[in-house]
CSV table of C-alpha atoms in Angstrom, one decimal:
chain,number,residue,atom,x,y,z
R,12,MET,CA,-37.8,-91.4,-7.9
R,13,VAL,CA,-37.7,-90.1,-4.1
R,14,VAL,CA,-40.9,-89.2,-2.6
R,15,ASP,CA,-41.1,-86.9,0.8
R,16,ARG,CA,-44.0,-88.9,2.0
R,17,THR,CA,-44.4,-86.7,5.2
R,18,VAL,CA,-44.9,-83.5,3.8
R,19,PRO,CA,-48.5,-83.1,4.2
R,20,GLY,CA,-50.9,-81.3,1.6
R,21,VAL,CA,-49.2,-82.1,-1.6
R,22,ILE,CA,-51.3,-83.8,-4.1
R,23,TYR,CA,-49.9,-85.1,-7.3
R,24,VAL,CA,-52.2,-85.4,-10.2
R,25,VAL,CA,-51.6,-87.7,-13.0
R,26,GLY,CA,-52.9,-88.4,-16.3
R,27,LEU,CA,-53.7,-92.4,-17.2
R,28,GLY,CA,-54.2,-91.2,-20.9
R,29,PRO,CA,-56.6,-93.3,-22.8
R,30,GLY,CA,-56.1,-96.3,-20.3
R,31,SER,CA,-53.2,-98.3,-22.2
R,32,MET,CA,-49.8,-98.6,-20.4
R,33,ASP,CA,-48.2,-98.1,-24.0
R,34,TYR,CA,-49.4,-94.2,-23.4
R,35,LEU,CA,-49.0,-94.0,-19.5
R,36,PRO,CA,-45.9,-91.1,-18.7
R,37,LEU,CA,-42.7,-92.8,-16.7
R,38,LYS,CA,-43.1,-90.1,-14.2
R,39,ALA,CA,-46.8,-90.9,-13.6
R,40,TYR,CA,-45.9,-94.7,-13.4
R,41,ARG,CA,-43.2,-94.0,-10.9
R,42,LEU,CA,-45.6,-91.7,-8.9
R,43,LEU,CA,-48.0,-94.1,-8.6
R,44,LYS,CA,-45.3,-97.3,-7.6
R,45,ALA,CA,-44.0,-95.0,-5.0
R,46,GLY,CA,-46.1,-95.9,-1.9
R,47,MET,CA,-48.4,-93.0,-1.5
R,48,LYS,CA,-51.5,-93.4,-1.1
R,49,VAL,CA,-53.1,-93.7,-4.7
R,50,PHE,CA,-57.0,-92.6,-5.7
R,51,PHE,CA,-58.6,-93.0,-8.9
R,52,ARG,CA,-61.5,-90.9,-10.0
R,53,THR,CA,-63.1,-94.1,-11.8
R,54,GLU,CA,-61.4,-97.5,-11.8
R,55,LYS,CA,-62.7,-98.2,-15.7
R,56,ALA,CA,-60.2,-95.7,-16.9
R,57,VAL,CA,-57.2,-97.6,-15.5
R,58,PRO,CA,-55.2,-99.7,-17.3
R,59,PRO,CA,-56.1,-103.5,-16.2
R,60,GLU,CA,-52.5,-104.7,-15.5
R,61,LEU,CA,-51.7,-101.5,-13.2
R,62,LEU,CA,-54.4,-102.4,-11.0
R,63,GLY,CA,-52.7,-105.6,-10.0
R,64,GLU,CA,-49.4,-103.8,-8.9
R,65,ILE,CA,-50.5,-101.2,-6.5
R,66,ALA,CA,-52.8,-100.6,-3.6
R,67,TRP,CA,-55.5,-98.0,-4.8
R,68,GLN,CA,-59.0,-96.6,-3.8
R,69,SER,CA,-61.2,-95.4,-6.2
R,70,PHE,CA,-64.5,-92.8,-6.2
R,71,ASP,CA,-66.9,-94.7,-8.5
R,72,HIS,CA,-69.2,-95.4,-5.3
R,73,LEU,CA,-69.7,-91.6,-5.4
R,74,TYR,CA,-71.5,-91.6,-8.7
R,75,GLU,CA,-74.4,-93.9,-7.0
R,76,GLU,CA,-74.6,-91.6,-3.9
R,77,PHE,CA,-75.0,-88.3,-5.8
R,78,SER,CA,-77.6,-87.0,-8.7
R,79,THR,CA,-75.3,-84.6,-10.7
R,80,PHE,CA,-71.5,-84.9,-12.0
R,81,GLU,CA,-71.0,-81.6,-10.2
R,82,GLU,CA,-72.0,-83.0,-6.9
R,83,VAL,CA,-69.7,-86.1,-7.3
R,84,TYR,CA,-67.0,-83.6,-8.5
R,85,GLN,CA,-67.0,-81.4,-5.4
R,86,GLU,CA,-67.3,-84.6,-3.2
R,87,ILE,CA,-64.2,-85.9,-4.9
R,88,VAL,CA,-62.4,-82.8,-4.0
R,89,LYS,CA,-63.3,-82.7,-0.4
R,90,LYS,CA,-62.1,-86.0,0.1
R,91,LEU,CA,-58.9,-85.4,-1.4
R,92,LEU,CA,-58.2,-82.5,0.8
R,93,ARG,CA,-58.7,-84.1,3.9
R,94,GLU,CA,-56.6,-87.2,3.0
R,95,SER,CA,-53.6,-84.7,1.9
R,96,GLN,CA,-53.6,-83.6,5.6
R,97,ASN,CA,-52.2,-87.3,6.4
R,98,GLY,CA,-49.4,-87.1,3.7
R,99,ALA,CA,-48.5,-86.7,0.0
R,100,LEU,CA,-51.1,-88.8,-2.4
R,101,VAL,CA,-51.6,-89.5,-5.8
R,102,TYR,CA,-54.7,-88.7,-7.4
R,103,ALA,CA,-55.2,-90.6,-11.2
R,104,VAL,CA,-57.3,-89.4,-13.6
R,105,PRO,CA,-58.4,-90.4,-17.2
R,106,GLY,CA,-56.5,-89.1,-20.3
R,107,ASN,CA,-54.9,-85.3,-19.8
R,108,PRO,CA,-55.7,-83.7,-16.2
R,109,LEU,CA,-55.7,-80.4,-18.0
R,110,VAL,CA,-58.7,-81.3,-20.4
R,111,ALA,CA,-62.0,-81.4,-19.5
R,112,GLU,CA,-61.3,-82.4,-16.2
R,113,ARG,CA,-63.4,-80.8,-13.6
R,114,THR,CA,-61.9,-82.1,-10.3
R,115,VAL,CA,-58.6,-81.0,-11.4
R,116,GLU,CA,-60.1,-77.7,-12.2
R,117,LEU,CA,-61.8,-77.6,-8.7
R,118,LEU,CA,-58.4,-78.8,-7.1
R,119,LEU,CA,-56.5,-76.1,-9.0
R,120,GLN,CA,-58.7,-73.3,-7.8
R,121,GLN,CA,-57.9,-73.6,-4.2
R,122,HIS,CA,-54.9,-72.4,-2.4
R,123,ASP,CA,-54.7,-74.5,0.8
R,124,VAL,CA,-53.1,-77.2,-0.6
R,125,PRO,CA,-50.1,-77.7,-3.2
R,126,VAL,CA,-51.1,-79.2,-6.5
R,127,GLU,CA,-48.5,-80.8,-9.1
R,128,VAL,CA,-50.1,-81.9,-12.5
R,129,VAL,CA,-48.5,-84.6,-14.7
R,130,THR,CA,-49.8,-84.9,-17.8
R,131,ALA,CA,-50.8,-87.6,-20.0
R,132,PRO,CA,-51.7,-88.0,-23.7
R,133,GLY,CA,-55.5,-87.3,-23.4
R,134,ALA,CA,-58.6,-87.9,-25.9
R,135,LEU,CA,-57.7,-84.4,-27.3
R,136,GLU,CA,-54.2,-85.1,-28.5
R,137,LEU,CA,-55.5,-88.8,-29.7
R,138,ALA,CA,-58.6,-87.2,-31.7
R,139,LEU,CA,-56.5,-84.8,-33.3
R,140,THR,CA,-54.2,-87.6,-34.3
R,141,SER,CA,-57.0,-89.5,-35.4
R,142,LEU,CA,-58.6,-86.7,-37.4
R,143,LYS,CA,-55.1,-85.7,-38.7
R,144,ILE,CA,-55.7,-82.5,-37.2
R,145,ASP,CA,-52.8,-80.1,-37.0
R,146,PRO,CA,-53.4,-77.8,-34.1
R,147,ALA,CA,-51.0,-75.1,-35.6
R,148,LYS,CA,-53.1,-74.8,-38.9
R,149,ASP,CA,-56.4,-76.2,-38.2
R,150,HIS,CA,-59.0,-74.8,-36.4
R,151,TYR,CA,-61.1,-76.6,-33.5
R,152,LYS,CA,-62.9,-76.0,-30.5
R,153,VAL,CA,-63.1,-77.9,-27.4
R,154,LEU,CA,-66.5,-78.4,-25.6
R,155,ASP,CA,-67.9,-80.2,-22.6
R,156,ALA,CA,-71.4,-81.9,-23.4
R,157,LEU,CA,-72.5,-81.1,-19.6
R,158,THR,CA,-72.3,-77.5,-20.0
R,159,VAL,CA,-72.3,-76.8,-23.7
R,160,LYS,CA,-75.0,-74.4,-25.5
R,161,ALA,CA,-76.4,-74.4,-28.7
R,162,TRP,CA,-74.3,-71.0,-29.6
R,163,ASP,CA,-71.0,-72.7,-28.1
R,164,PHE,CA,-70.9,-74.3,-31.5
R,165,SER,CA,-69.0,-73.2,-34.3
R,166,LYS,CA,-70.1,-74.0,-37.8
R,167,SER,CA,-66.4,-72.5,-38.9
R,168,MET,CA,-64.1,-74.8,-37.2
R,169,THR,CA,-64.3,-78.6,-36.2
R,170,ASN,CA,-66.0,-78.8,-32.5
R,171,ILE,CA,-64.9,-82.1,-30.3
R,172,ILE,CA,-67.1,-82.4,-27.4
R,173,PHE,CA,-66.2,-84.6,-24.5
R,174,GLN,CA,-68.5,-85.9,-21.7
R,175,VAL,CA,-70.5,-87.8,-23.5
R,176,TYR,CA,-70.9,-90.5,-21.4
R,177,ASP,CA,-74.5,-92.1,-21.9
R,178,ARG,CA,-77.0,-91.7,-24.5
R,179,LEU,CA,-79.1,-89.5,-22.5
R,180,ILE,CA,-76.4,-86.9,-22.9
R,181,ALA,CA,-76.0,-87.6,-26.2
R,182,GLY,CA,-79.8,-87.2,-26.6
R,183,ASN,CA,-79.5,-83.5,-25.3
R,184,LEU,CA,-76.3,-82.7,-27.3
R,185,LYS,CA,-78.3,-83.8,-30.4
R,186,ILE,CA,-81.1,-81.6,-29.6
R,187,LEU,CA,-78.4,-78.7,-29.0
R,188,LEU,CA,-76.6,-79.5,-32.6
R,189,MET,CA,-80.1,-79.9,-34.5
R,190,GLU,CA,-80.6,-75.9,-33.5
R,191,ARG,CA,-77.6,-75.4,-35.6
R,192,TYR,CA,-76.9,-77.9,-38.2
R,193,PRO,CA,-79.0,-79.5,-40.7
R,194,ASP,CA,-80.7,-83.1,-39.3
R,195,ASP,CA,-78.6,-85.2,-41.4
R,196,TYR,CA,-75.2,-83.3,-40.9
R,197,PRO,CA,-72.5,-86.1,-40.6
R,198,VAL,CA,-71.0,-86.2,-36.9
R,199,LEU,CA,-68.3,-88.6,-35.8
R,200,VAL,CA,-68.1,-90.7,-32.7
R,201,LEU,CA,-64.7,-91.6,-31.6
R,202,ARG,CA,-64.6,-94.8,-29.4
R,203,ASP,CA,-61.5,-96.1,-27.1
R,204,LEU,CA,-59.0,-94.1,-28.6
R,205,GLY,CA,-55.5,-95.1,-28.4
R,206,LEU,CA,-56.6,-98.7,-27.8
R,207,PRO,CA,-56.9,-101.7,-29.9
R,208,GLY,CA,-60.4,-101.3,-30.5
R,209,GLU,CA,-60.0,-97.6,-31.4
R,210,LYS,CA,-63.0,-96.9,-34.0
R,211,VAL,CA,-64.5,-93.7,-35.6
R,212,GLU,CA,-68.1,-94.0,-37.0
R,213,LYS,CA,-69.9,-91.1,-39.0
R,214,VAL,CA,-73.4,-91.0,-38.3
R,215,PRO,CA,-76.2,-88.7,-39.6
R,216,LEU,CA,-76.7,-86.2,-36.6
R,217,PHE,CA,-80.2,-87.5,-36.0
R,218,GLU,CA,-79.1,-91.0,-35.0
R,219,LEU,CA,-76.2,-89.4,-32.8
R,220,ASP,CA,-78.0,-90.9,-29.3
R,221,ARG,CA,-79.0,-94.4,-31.2
R,222,ARG,CA,-75.4,-95.7,-30.6
R,223,GLU,CA,-73.7,-96.9,-27.1
R,224,PHE,CA,-71.8,-94.3,-25.2
R,225,ASP,CA,-69.1,-94.9,-22.1
R,226,HIS,CA,-66.5,-92.5,-20.5
R,227,LYS,CA,-64.1,-93.7,-23.6
R,228,VAL,CA,-66.5,-92.1,-26.3
R,229,LEU,CA,-66.3,-88.5,-27.5
R,230,VAL,CA,-68.2,-86.8,-30.2
R,231,VAL,CA,-66.6,-84.5,-33.3
R,232,VAL,CA,-68.7,-82.3,-35.2
R,233,PRO,CA,-66.8,-81.2,-38.4
R,234,LYS,CA,-66.4,-77.6,-39.6
R,235,MET,CA,-68.6,-76.6,-42.5
R,236,ARG,CA,-67.1,-75.2,-45.5
R,237,GLU,CA,-68.3,-71.7,-44.4
R,238,GLU,CA,-70.1,-70.3,-41.5
R,239,ILE,CA,-73.7,-70.0,-42.6
R,240,PHE,CA,-75.3,-66.9,-41.4
R,241,SER,CA,-79.2,-66.0,-41.1
R,242,VAL,CA,-81.4,-64.4,-38.8
R,243,GLU,CA,-81.0,-67.3,-36.3
R,244,LYS,CA,-77.6,-66.9,-36.0
R,245,LEU,CA,-77.8,-63.1,-35.4
R,246,GLY,CA,-80.1,-64.0,-32.4
R,247,GLU,CA,-77.6,-66.5,-31.3
R,248,ILE,CA,-75.0,-63.4,-31.8
R,249,MET,CA,-77.3,-61.4,-29.7
R,250,GLU,CA,-77.7,-63.8,-27.0
R,251,VAL,CA,-74.0,-64.1,-26.6
R,252,LEU,CA,-73.4,-60.5,-26.4
R,253,ARG,CA,-76.1,-60.4,-23.8
R,254,GLY,CA,-74.7,-63.3,-21.9
R,255,GLU,CA,-72.6,-63.3,-18.5
R,256,GLN,CA,-69.2,-63.5,-20.8
R,257,GLY,CA,-70.7,-61.0,-23.4
R,258,CYS,CA,-70.0,-57.0,-24.0
R,259,PRO,CA,-70.9,-54.8,-20.8
R,260,TRP,CA,-72.5,-52.3,-22.9
R,261,ASP,CA,-74.9,-54.8,-24.6
R,262,ARG,CA,-75.6,-56.2,-21.3
R,263,GLU,CA,-76.8,-52.6,-19.8
R,264,GLN,CA,-79.5,-52.1,-22.7
R,265,THR,CA,-83.1,-51.7,-22.0
R,266,HIS,CA,-85.9,-51.4,-24.1
R,267,ARG,CA,-86.0,-47.2,-23.5
R,268,SER,CA,-82.2,-46.8,-23.5
R,269,LEU,CA,-82.4,-48.1,-27.1
R,270,LEU,CA,-85.3,-46.0,-27.9
R,271,PRO,CA,-83.0,-43.7,-29.8
R,272,TYR,CA,-81.3,-45.8,-31.8
R,273,VAL,CA,-84.5,-47.6,-33.2
R,274,LEU,CA,-85.2,-44.1,-34.5
R,275,GLU,CA,-81.7,-43.0,-35.3
R,276,GLU,CA,-81.5,-46.3,-37.7
R,277,ALA,CA,-85.1,-46.0,-39.2
R,278,TYR,CA,-84.1,-42.6,-40.3
R,279,GLU,CA,-80.7,-43.8,-41.8
R,280,VAL,CA,-82.7,-46.2,-43.8
R,281,ALA,CA,-84.9,-43.2,-45.3
R,282,GLU,CA,-81.8,-41.4,-46.0
R,283,ALA,CA,-80.2,-44.2,-47.8
R,284,ILE,CA,-83.6,-44.9,-49.9
R,285,GLU,CA,-83.8,-40.9,-50.6
R,286,GLU,CA,-79.5,-40.9,-52.1
R,287,GLU,CA,-80.7,-44.2,-53.9
R,288,ASP,CA,-77.6,-45.7,-52.6
R,289,ARG,CA,-78.3,-49.3,-52.7
R,290,GLU,CA,-75.0,-50.5,-50.4
R,291,LYS,CA,-76.1,-47.8,-48.0
R,292,LEU,CA,-79.2,-49.4,-48.1
R,293,LYS,CA,-78.1,-52.7,-47.4
R,294,GLU,CA,-76.1,-51.7,-44.7
R,295,GLU,CA,-78.6,-49.6,-43.1
R,296,LEU,CA,-81.2,-52.2,-43.3
R,297,GLY,CA,-79.0,-54.3,-41.1
R,298,ASP,CA,-78.5,-52.0,-38.7
R,299,LEU,CA,-82.3,-51.6,-38.0
R,300,LEU,CA,-82.8,-55.5,-38.1
R,301,LEU,CA,-80.3,-55.5,-35.3
R,302,GLN,CA,-82.5,-53.2,-33.3
R,303,VAL,CA,-85.1,-55.6,-33.7
R,304,VAL,CA,-83.2,-58.7,-32.6
R,305,PHE,CA,-81.9,-56.7,-29.7
R,306,HIS,CA,-85.2,-55.8,-28.4
R,307,ALA,CA,-86.5,-59.8,-29.0
R,308,GLN,CA,-83.7,-60.5,-26.7
R,309,ILE,CA,-84.0,-58.5,-24.1
R,310,ALA,CA,-87.9,-59.5,-24.1
R,311,ARG,CA,-86.6,-62.8,-24.0
R,312,GLU,CA,-84.8,-62.6,-21.0
R,313,GLU,CA,-87.7,-61.1,-19.3
R,314,GLY,CA,-89.9,-63.6,-20.1
R,315,LYS,CA,-92.3,-61.9,-22.1
R,316,PHE,CA,-91.6,-63.0,-25.8
R,317,THR,CA,-89.0,-64.4,-28.2
R,318,PHE,CA,-87.9,-63.6,-31.7
R,319,LYS,CA,-89.5,-66.3,-33.0
R,320,GLU,CA,-93.2,-64.9,-31.8
R,321,VAL,CA,-92.5,-61.8,-33.2
R,322,VAL,CA,-91.7,-63.5,-36.5
R,323,GLU,CA,-94.8,-65.5,-36.1
R,324,GLY,CA,-97.1,-62.2,-35.2
R,325,ILE,CA,-96.0,-60.7,-38.3
R,326,CYS,CA,-96.7,-63.4,-40.5
R,327,GLU,CA,-100.0,-64.3,-39.3
R,328,LYS,CA,-100.7,-60.5,-39.4
R,329,LEU,CA,-100.0,-60.6,-43.5
R,330,ILE,CA,-101.8,-63.1,-44.0
R,331,ARG,CA,-105.0,-62.1,-42.0
R,332,ARG,CA,-104.7,-58.6,-43.4
R,333,HIS,CA,-104.3,-59.5,-47.2
R,334,PRO,CA,-107.8,-61.7,-47.5
R,335,HIS,CA,-107.6,-60.8,-51.3
R,336,VAL,CA,-104.5,-62.5,-51.8
R,337,PHE,CA,-104.7,-65.9,-49.2
R,338,ALA,CA,-108.4,-66.0,-49.0
R,339,ALA,CA,-111.6,-65.6,-51.4
R,340,VAL,CA,-112.2,-61.6,-50.6
R,341,GLU,CA,-112.1,-59.8,-54.4
R,342,VAL,CA,-110.9,-56.2,-54.7
R,343,ASP,CA,-110.8,-53.9,-57.9
R,344,ASP,CA,-108.1,-52.0,-56.7
R,345,SER,CA,-105.4,-50.5,-54.3
R,346,ASP,CA,-107.9,-48.3,-52.5
R,347,GLU,CA,-109.6,-51.3,-51.5
R,348,VAL,CA,-107.3,-52.9,-50.2
R,349,LYS,CA,-106.4,-49.9,-47.8
R,350,ILE,CA,-110.2,-50.1,-46.8
R,351,ASN,CA,-110.0,-53.7,-46.1
R,352,TRP,CA,-106.8,-53.5,-44.1
R,353,GLU,CA,-108.2,-50.5,-41.9
R,354,MET,CA,-111.6,-52.4,-41.3
R,355,ILE,CA,-109.5,-55.6,-40.2
R,356,LYS,CA,-107.4,-53.6,-38.2
R,357,GLN,CA,-110.2,-52.1,-36.1
R,358,GLN,CA,-111.8,-55.1,-35.6
R,359,GLU,CA,-108.5,-57.0,-34.7
R,360,LYS,CA,-107.3,-54.4,-31.8
R,361,GLY,CA,-111.4,-53.4,-30.8
R,362,LYS,CA,-110.4,-50.2,-31.0
R,363,LYS,CA,-112.8,-47.4,-30.1
R,364,SER,CA,-112.1,-44.5,-32.5
R,365,VAL,CA,-110.6,-44.8,-35.9
R,366,ILE,CA,-108.0,-42.8,-35.4
R,367,GLU,CA,-106.5,-44.8,-32.4
R,368,GLY,CA,-102.8,-46.5,-33.0
R,369,VAL,CA,-100.6,-43.5,-34.6
R,370,ALA,CA,-97.6,-43.7,-33.3
R,371,LYS,CA,-97.2,-40.9,-30.5
R,372,THR,CA,-93.3,-40.8,-31.5
R,373,LEU,CA,-93.7,-40.0,-34.8
R,374,PRO,CA,-92.5,-36.3,-36.3
R,375,ALA,CA,-95.2,-33.9,-36.2
R,376,LEU,CA,-95.8,-33.7,-39.8
R,377,LYS,CA,-95.8,-37.5,-40.3
R,378,LYS,CA,-98.3,-38.2,-37.3
R,379,ALA,CA,-100.5,-35.0,-38.4
R,380,GLN,CA,-100.9,-36.7,-41.9
R,381,LYS,CA,-101.4,-40.1,-40.5
R,382,VAL,CA,-104.3,-38.7,-38.4
R,383,GLY,CA,-106.0,-37.2,-41.5
R,384,GLU,CA,-105.6,-40.1,-43.4
R,385,LYS,CA,-107.6,-42.1,-40.5
R,386,ALA,CA,-110.3,-39.5,-40.1
R,387,ALA,CA,-110.7,-39.2,-43.9
R,388,LYS,CA,-111.3,-43.0,-44.3
R,389,VAL,CA,-114.6,-42.3,-42.3
R,390,GLY,CA,-115.5,-39.4,-44.7
R,391,PHE,CA,-114.4,-36.2,-42.8
R,392,ASP,CA,-112.6,-34.9,-45.4
R,393,TRP,CA,-112.7,-32.3,-48.3
R,394,GLU,CA,-113.5,-33.4,-51.4
R,395,LYS,CA,-110.9,-31.4,-53.4
R,396,ALA,CA,-107.4,-30.4,-52.8
R,397,GLU,CA,-108.6,-26.8,-53.6
R,398,GLU,CA,-110.9,-26.5,-51.1
R,399,VAL,CA,-108.7,-26.8,-48.4
R,400,PHE,CA,-107.2,-23.4,-49.5
R,401,ALA,CA,-110.1,-21.7,-47.9
R,402,LYS,CA,-109.0,-23.6,-44.4
R,403,ILE,CA,-105.3,-22.4,-44.9
R,404,GLU,CA,-106.4,-18.9,-45.4
R,405,GLU,CA,-108.6,-19.1,-42.3
R,406,GLU,CA,-105.8,-20.2,-40.2
R,407,LEU,CA,-103.4,-17.6,-41.4
R,408,GLU,CA,-105.7,-14.7,-40.7
R,409,GLU,CA,-106.2,-16.0,-37.3
R,410,LEU,CA,-102.6,-16.3,-36.8
R,411,LYS,CA,-102.3,-12.7,-38.1
R,412,ALA,CA,-104.7,-11.6,-35.6
R,413,SER,CA,-103.2,-13.2,-32.8
R,414,LEU,CA,-99.6,-11.3,-33.8
R,415,LYS,CA,-101.4,-8.2,-33.8
R,416,GLU,CA,-103.2,-9.0,-30.5
R,417,GLY,CA,-99.8,-9.9,-28.9
R,418,THR,CA,-102.2,-12.9,-27.3
R,419,SER,CA,-100.5,-16.4,-26.3
R,420,ARG,CA,-102.4,-17.9,-29.1
R,421,GLN,CA,-99.5,-17.6,-31.3
R,422,GLU,CA,-98.5,-21.2,-30.8
R,423,GLU,CA,-101.8,-22.8,-31.1
R,424,GLU,CA,-102.8,-20.6,-34.4
R,425,LEU,CA,-99.5,-21.5,-36.0
R,426,GLY,CA,-100.2,-25.1,-35.3
R,427,ASP,CA,-103.6,-25.1,-37.0
R,428,LEU,CA,-102.1,-23.5,-39.8
R,429,LEU,CA,-99.3,-26.1,-40.1
R,430,PHE,CA,-102.3,-28.8,-39.6
R,431,SER,CA,-104.1,-27.5,-42.5
R,432,VAL,CA,-101.3,-27.3,-45.1
R,433,VAL,CA,-100.4,-31.3,-43.9
R,434,ASN,CA,-104.0,-31.9,-44.8
R,435,LEU,CA,-103.4,-30.1,-48.4
R,436,ALA,CA,-100.5,-32.3,-48.9
R,437,ARG,CA,-102.5,-35.5,-47.8
R,438,LYS,CA,-104.9,-34.2,-50.9
R,439,LEU,CA,-102.5,-33.5,-53.3
R,440,GLY,CA,-100.9,-37.2,-52.7
R,441,VAL,CA,-97.8,-35.5,-51.1
R,442,GLU,CA,-96.1,-37.0,-48.1
R,443,ALA,CA,-95.5,-33.5,-45.8
R,444,GLU,CA,-92.3,-35.2,-44.5
R,445,GLU,CA,-90.7,-35.8,-47.3
R,446,ALA,CA,-91.8,-32.4,-49.1
R,447,LEU,CA,-90.4,-30.5,-46.1
R,448,ASN,CA,-87.1,-32.3,-46.0
R,449,LYS,CA,-86.4,-31.7,-49.5
R,450,THR,CA,-87.1,-28.3,-49.2
R,451,THR,CA,-84.6,-28.1,-46.1
R,452,PHE,CA,-82.1,-29.8,-48.2
R,453,LYS,CA,-82.4,-27.7,-50.9
R,454,PHE,CA,-82.0,-24.6,-48.8
R,455,ILE,CA,-79.1,-26.1,-47.0
R,456,LYS,CA,-77.5,-26.4,-50.4
R,457,ARG,CA,-78.3,-23.2,-52.0
R,458,PHE,CA,-77.1,-21.5,-48.4
R,459,MET,CA,-73.8,-23.2,-48.4
R,460,LYS,CA,-73.3,-22.0,-51.9
R,461,MET,CA,-73.9,-18.7,-50.8
R,462,GLU,CA,-71.2,-18.9,-48.1
R,463,GLU,CA,-68.6,-20.3,-51.0
R,464,MET,CA,-69.2,-17.5,-53.2
R,465,VAL,CA,-68.7,-15.1,-50.4
R,466,LYS,CA,-65.5,-16.7,-49.4
R,467,GLU,CA,-64.6,-16.6,-53.1
R,468,LYS,CA,-64.6,-12.6,-52.5
R,469,GLY,CA,-62.7,-12.6,-49.1
R,470,GLN,CA,-66.3,-11.6,-47.6
R,471,ASN,CA,-68.2,-12.5,-44.6
R,472,LEU,CA,-72.0,-13.3,-44.7
R,473,GLN,CA,-72.6,-11.4,-41.6
R,474,ASP,CA,-71.0,-8.0,-43.2
R,475,LEU,CA,-73.5,-8.3,-46.3
R,476,THR,CA,-76.9,-6.2,-46.7
R,477,LEU,CA,-80.0,-8.1,-46.7
R,478,SER,CA,-80.1,-6.9,-50.7
R,479,GLU,CA,-76.8,-8.1,-51.1
R,480,LEU,CA,-78.0,-11.5,-49.5
R,481,ASP,CA,-81.1,-11.8,-51.8
R,482,GLU,CA,-78.8,-11.2,-54.7
R,483,LEU,CA,-76.4,-13.7,-53.6
R,484,TRP,CA,-79.6,-16.1,-53.0
R,485,ASN,CA,-81.0,-15.5,-56.3
R,486,LYS,CA,-77.6,-16.6,-57.9
R,487,ALA,CA,-77.3,-19.8,-55.9
R,488,LYS,CA,-80.7,-20.8,-56.9
R,489,ASN,CA,-79.4,-21.0,-60.4
R,490,HIS,CA,-76.2,-23.3,-59.6
C-alpha cells in the first residue's frame, strides 16, 4: 500500500478489532506498517505480536493525568490534530472505530483535518454473533455506560452496554438498571470477545458489580418478553418528552399553560361516567392521570417536589383521615365519617374558617354547594328542605323589585336567588351542577327534535310564531 506521507493533516483511524490479529483488517495492517507515526489510544487493546513489528506511541498515560474520560478524549484529539500538521498519521482504537468511540466522534466533528476511517469487527459485531442476534430481525439497543440514563433502557429489546471499564461504573449501571428491572433480573457479562478466553456469564442484576471489569467487558440486558407498563413507566416517558431530545410542545408547557387541560380532562371523565361508557372512562382516566404526571415532572424540574412525593402525600392523607379504618376510632355511619374527615382536615391545615379550602376554579354551582355544605357542618343551616322555599321566595321578590326599579342590583339579586336554589338542592341531596347539566342536555335533545320536525315540513324555526313553537316543544317532549 502506497501512502503519500507528505500530505499534512490526514488522520487514518483504524480499528483493531477485539485485539487479535485474526480480526485485524488487511487495510488496517498495511496502514500500520506504512511507516507513518502510529498512535494507540490504549496499548491494552493491541494484538501483542503487532507491538513488536512497528514503532508506536500510546495515550495510556493521559488516563492518569485527567480526572474524567471526557478530558482524556479531548486531550487525545488535540494531540492528534497537532501531530497531523507534520504529516499523515495512524490512530488505532479498540474494536470498531465507529461504535462507542468518543475520540473518533470528536475527530469526525471537526473540519480542519481530513479523517479516513478503516473499520474492523468490534465488540458489537462479536456480541451479536455470540448472542446469535440477527440485526435484520432482532431488536437491540446500543448504550454507553458513561452517559446512559434509566429511561434509555428498553425492556422490549436487548440492551448492549459498552464502556463498563471498572466496578465503579458497573455499580452505577446496576443502580440505574434496578430502577427499571427486578433486582434479580438475569444480565449477561461478556468478556474477551473474539479472543481464546471468550466468556459469557449470566448473573442476577444485584450481583453485577461483584465481577471484575476491564476494557474488554461489556454488559447485555436481555429483552423482557413484553414491555411492563406502570405509573413509573409513564413518569419516565414524561421525563423523556420534557428532555432535551423530547417534544418541543411538551417542553414549553408550564403549570399555568396546562390548567385548561386539567379542567377539560376532569370534565371528560365526568362525561364518561354520565354516559356509563366504561371504555371511554378508562381512556379519560388515563388522560387525567397524564396531567398529574405532567405537573409532577415540571415540579421535579423546578426542584419543588416529585411524583413519588405526590403519591406518598395522598397515601399518608388517606391513612390519617380514616382513623376508623387504620386506627382505633369507631364510627356508626357515613355521616360520622364526614364529620371526622372535616375535623381532621381543619386541624391539619390550621384553617381560620370552616369554609376555607373550596377551590376558586370550581364551577359556580358546585362552589356554592360546597360552601353551603361546609357552613352546615357547624349548624348554619335550615332543618328541613321545605324551609328553604321561604328564602327562595324572598330572593325572588327582591329580584322582581330590582327589575321594576331598573337598578343595578339585578345581578346581585339573581345571584342570591341562585344561591338559595343551590341550598335547596343540597337539602334535597341533589347535586345542583349535575341537575342543571341534565336539564340542559334534556333541553338540547328536545330542541334538536323540534328542529328535525320543522325541517321535515320544509320550514325554518325563525319563521314560526311563539304559539307554534310551544306546540312543537310539547310534541318534542313526548319523544
